[in-house]
CSV table of C-alpha atoms in Angstrom, one decimal:
chain,number,residue,atom,x,y,z
A,1,UNK,CA,3.2,5.2,9.6
A,2,UNK,CA,2.5,8.8,9.5
A,3,UNK,CA,2.7,11.5,11.7
A,4,UNK,CA,1.3,14.9,11.6
A,5,UNK,CA,3.6,17.5,12.7
A,6,UNK,CA,1.8,20.6,11.1
A,7,UNK,CA,-1.0,20.3,8.8
A,8,UNK,CA,-2.2,22.7,6.1
A,9,UNK,CA,-5.3,24.8,6.8
A,10,UNK,CA,-7.0,24.2,3.6
A,11,UNK,CA,-6.9,20.4,2.2
A,12,UNK,CA,-4.4,17.7,2.6
A,13,UNK,CA,-7.1,15.1,3.7
A,14,UNK,CA,-5.6,11.5,3.7
A,15,UNK,CA,-7.5,9.3,1.6
A,16,UNK,CA,-7.2,5.2,2.7
A,17,UNK,CA,-8.4,2.6,0.3
A,18,UNK,CA,-8.8,-1.0,0.8
A,19,UNK,CA,-7.0,-2.8,-2.2
A,20,UNK,CA,-8.3,-6.0,-1.2
A,21,UNK,CA,-11.9,-5.0,-1.5
A,22,UNK,CA,-11.2,-3.6,-5.1
A,23,UNK,CA,-9.4,-7.0,-6.0
A,24,UNK,CA,-12.3,-8.7,-4.9
A,25,UNK,CA,-14.6,-6.8,-7.0
A,26,UNK,CA,-12.1,-7.9,-10.1
A,27,UNK,CA,-12.3,-11.5,-9.2
A,28,UNK,CA,-16.0,-11.6,-8.8
A,29,UNK,CA,-16.6,-9.4,-12.1
A,30,UNK,CA,-13.4,-9.6,-14.0
A,31,UNK,CA,-11.8,-13.3,-13.2
A,32,UNK,CA,-9.6,-12.9,-16.7
A,33,UNK,CA,-8.1,-9.8,-15.1
A,34,UNK,CA,-7.9,-11.6,-11.7
A,35,UNK,CA,-5.7,-14.3,-13.0
A,36,UNK,CA,-3.2,-11.6,-14.7
A,37,UNK,CA,-3.0,-9.6,-11.5
A,38,UNK,CA,-2.1,-12.9,-9.6
A,39,UNK,CA,0.2,-14.9,-12.0
A,40,UNK,CA,2.3,-12.3,-13.9
A,41,UNK,CA,5.3,-11.2,-12.0
A,42,UNK,CA,6.8,-7.6,-12.4
A,43,UNK,CA,10.2,-5.9,-11.0
A,44,UNK,CA,9.5,-3.1,-8.7
A,45,UNK,CA,12.4,-1.4,-6.6
A,46,UNK,CA,13.4,1.9,-4.7
A,47,UNK,CA,16.9,3.3,-4.1
A,48,UNK,CA,17.8,6.1,-1.8
A,49,UNK,CA,19.6,7.2,1.0
A,50,UNK,CA,17.6,8.2,4.2
A,51,UNK,CA,19.2,9.0,7.7
A,52,UNK,CA,17.3,6.5,9.7
A,53,UNK,CA,18.6,3.1,7.6
A,54,UNK,CA,21.3,5.0,5.5
A,55,UNK,CA,21.7,3.6,1.7
A,56,UNK,CA,19.1,1.1,0.5
A,57,UNK,CA,18.4,-0.5,-2.9
A,58,UNK,CA,15.1,-2.6,-2.4
A,59,UNK,CA,14.0,-4.9,-5.3
A,60,UNK,CA,11.3,-7.5,-5.7
A,61,UNK,CA,10.0,-9.6,-8.3
A,62,UNK,CA,6.1,-10.6,-7.6
A,63,UNK,CA,2.6,-10.4,-9.2
A,64,UNK,CA,0.5,-7.0,-8.2
A,65,UNK,CA,-1.5,-9.5,-6.2
A,66,UNK,CA,0.0,-11.9,-4.2
A,67,UNK,CA,-2.2,-15.0,-3.0
A,68,UNK,CA,-1.5,-17.0,0.2
A,69,UNK,CA,-1.6,-21.1,0.3
A,70,UNK,CA,-5.4,-20.6,1.1
A,71,UNK,CA,-6.1,-18.7,-2.2
A,72,UNK,CA,-6.8,-15.4,-0.1
A,73,UNK,CA,-5.2,-11.9,-0.7
A,74,UNK,CA,-1.9,-11.6,0.9
A,75,UNK,CA,-1.0,-8.5,-0.4
A,76,UNK,CA,-1.2,-6.0,-2.9
A,77,UNK,CA,1.7,-4.2,-4.7
A,78,UNK,CA,0.4,-0.8,-6.2
A,79,UNK,CA,2.6,2.3,-5.8
A,80,UNK,CA,3.2,4.1,-9.1
A,81,UNK,CA,4.2,7.7,-7.5
A,82,UNK,CA,7.3,6.4,-5.7
A,83,UNK,CA,8.5,3.1,-6.8
A,84,UNK,CA,10.1,2.1,-10.2
A,85,UNK,CA,8.2,-0.8,-12.0
A,86,UNK,CA,10.0,-2.6,-14.7
A,87,UNK,CA,7.9,-4.7,-17.2
A,88,UNK,CA,11.0,-6.0,-19.0
A,89,UNK,CA,11.1,-9.7,-17.9
A,90,UNK,CA,7.1,-10.2,-18.7
A,91,UNK,CA,6.4,-11.9,-22.0
A,92,UNK,CA,5.6,-9.7,-24.7
A,93,UNK,CA,2.4,-11.2,-25.0
A,94,UNK,CA,1.6,-10.3,-21.6
A,95,UNK,CA,2.2,-6.3,-21.6
A,96,UNK,CA,-0.8,-5.3,-22.9
A,97,UNK,CA,-3.1,-7.4,-20.8
A,98,UNK,CA,-1.1,-6.5,-17.7
A,99,UNK,CA,-1.4,-3.0,-18.3
A,100,UNK,CA,-5.1,-3.1,-18.9
A,101,UNK,CA,-5.7,-5.2,-15.5
A,102,UNK,CA,-3.7,-2.8,-13.5
A,103,UNK,CA,-5.5,0.0,-15.1
A,104,UNK,CA,-8.8,-1.5,-14.0
A,105,UNK,CA,-7.6,-2.0,-10.7
A,106,UNK,CA,-6.5,1.6,-10.7
A,107,UNK,CA,-9.7,2.7,-11.9
A,108,UNK,CA,-11.8,0.9,-9.4
A,109,UNK,CA,-9.6,2.7,-6.5
A,110,UNK,CA,-10.2,5.8,-8.4
A,111,UNK,CA,-13.4,6.2,-8.7
A,112,UNK,CA,-14.2,5.1,-5.1
A,113,UNK,CA,-11.9,8.1,-4.4
A,114,UNK,CA,-13.7,10.6,-6.4
A,115,UNK,CA,-17.1,9.0,-4.9
A,116,UNK,CA,-15.4,9.5,-1.3
A,117,UNK,CA,-14.7,13.1,-2.2
A,118,UNK,CA,-18.1,13.6,-3.5
A,119,UNK,CA,-20.0,11.5,-1.0
A,120,UNK,CA,-17.8,11.1,1.8
A,121,UNK,CA,-17.8,7.6,2.3
A,122,UNK,CA,-18.0,4.4,0.9
A,123,UNK,CA,-16.8,0.8,1.5
A,124,UNK,CA,-13.3,1.0,-0.4
A,125,UNK,CA,-12.1,4.3,0.4
A,126,UNK,CA,-12.3,6.6,3.3
A,127,UNK,CA,-10.9,9.8,4.2
A,128,UNK,CA,-10.0,12.2,7.0
A,129,UNK,CA,-7.6,15.0,8.1
A,130,UNK,CA,-4.6,14.6,10.4
A,131,UNK,CA,-4.1,17.0,13.1
A,132,UNK,CA,-1.2,17.8,15.1
A,133,UNK,CA,0.2,15.0,16.9
A,134,UNK,CA,-2.0,12.5,15.4
A,135,UNK,CA,-0.2,9.5,14.1
A,136,UNK,CA,-2.0,6.9,11.3
A,137,UNK,CA,-0.5,3.3,11.1
A,138,UNK,CA,-1.5,0.9,8.5
A,139,UNK,CA,-1.1,-2.2,6.5
A,140,UNK,CA,1.1,-1.1,3.4
A,141,UNK,CA,0.3,-4.4,2.2
A,142,UNK,CA,-3.5,-4.0,2.0
A,143,UNK,CA,-4.1,-0.3,2.4
A,144,UNK,CA,-3.1,2.0,0.0
A,145,UNK,CA,-2.9,5.9,0.7
A,146,UNK,CA,-3.3,8.9,-1.1
A,147,UNK,CA,-4.3,12.5,-0.4
A,148,UNK,CA,-6.5,15.4,-1.5
A,149,UNK,CA,-4.3,18.6,-2.8
A,150,UNK,CA,-3.7,21.1,-0.4
A,151,UNK,CA,-3.1,25.0,-0.4
A,152,UNK,CA,-0.4,26.7,1.5
A,153,UNK,CA,-0.2,30.7,1.7
A,154,UNK,CA,3.1,32.3,2.4
A,155,UNK,CA,4.5,31.3,5.6
A,156,UNK,CA,2.5,28.2,6.1
A,157,UNK,CA,3.8,24.7,5.9
A,158,UNK,CA,2.8,21.2,6.2
A,159,UNK,CA,4.7,18.5,7.7
A,160,UNK,CA,3.9,14.6,8.2
A,161,UNK,CA,6.8,12.4,8.9
A,162,UNK,CA,6.3,8.9,7.7
A,163,UNK,CA,8.0,5.6,8.8
A,164,UNK,CA,8.2,2.0,8.0
A,165,UNK,CA,8.7,-1.1,9.5
A,166,UNK,CA,8.9,-4.6,8.0
A,167,UNK,CA,6.7,-7.3,9.4
A,168,UNK,CA,9.4,-10.1,9.7
A,169,UNK,CA,11.3,-7.8,12.3
A,170,UNK,CA,7.9,-7.0,14.2
A,171,UNK,CA,7.3,-10.9,14.1
A,172,UNK,CA,10.9,-11.7,15.0
A,173,UNK,CA,10.6,-9.4,18.0
A,174,UNK,CA,7.4,-10.6,19.5
A,175,UNK,CA,8.8,-14.5,19.4
A,176,UNK,CA,11.7,-13.1,21.5
A,177,UNK,CA,9.8,-11.2,23.9
A,178,UNK,CA,7.4,-14.1,24.3
A,179,UNK,CA,10.5,-16.6,24.9
A,180,UNK,CA,12.2,-14.3,27.0
A,181,UNK,CA,8.8,-13.2,29.0
A,182,UNK,CA,6.9,-16.8,28.7
A,183,UNK,CA,9.5,-19.2,27.7
A,184,UNK,CA,7.5,-19.7,24.5
A,185,UNK,CA,9.4,-21.3,21.6
A,186,UNK,CA,8.7,-20.8,18.1
A,187,UNK,CA,10.0,-24.1,16.6
């Protein structure tokens, strides 16, 4: 989630991209690349110390695109700006094909962001500016977020607060509420 505390007067427009749509394009036009994105696991991790959660060290190993039991896209993990990714566990012969596959996915997303900026809209990418008090919530497993550059004059500021919640925690709370309020049992 992002909440706008103070927006820049020039620039800073949010761009949201539908990674599932981009992956569907790859699945149709480049099945070999789709196979790589859905089968080659990579390691990603994030560490830090934040007021709300304290110290954290998240580590994951999974393909860039995770599919569910019904062969539909479950989630896309692509966040080069703030996550560390390691390919040290990827077989050597898969390194170049994996990077080429990730590059194609990035290219499709970036081309659509450029098209959006030029034509103001397309099927993959949408953009808009948040104003004071606006809150943006999106599914980080599907929607990728970026922003247009912004300019600040002396004395101006831009301030967006971000927050995350885990779907497992949200589903757990829903189950507890259903059991408490309606006597429904999950198992």
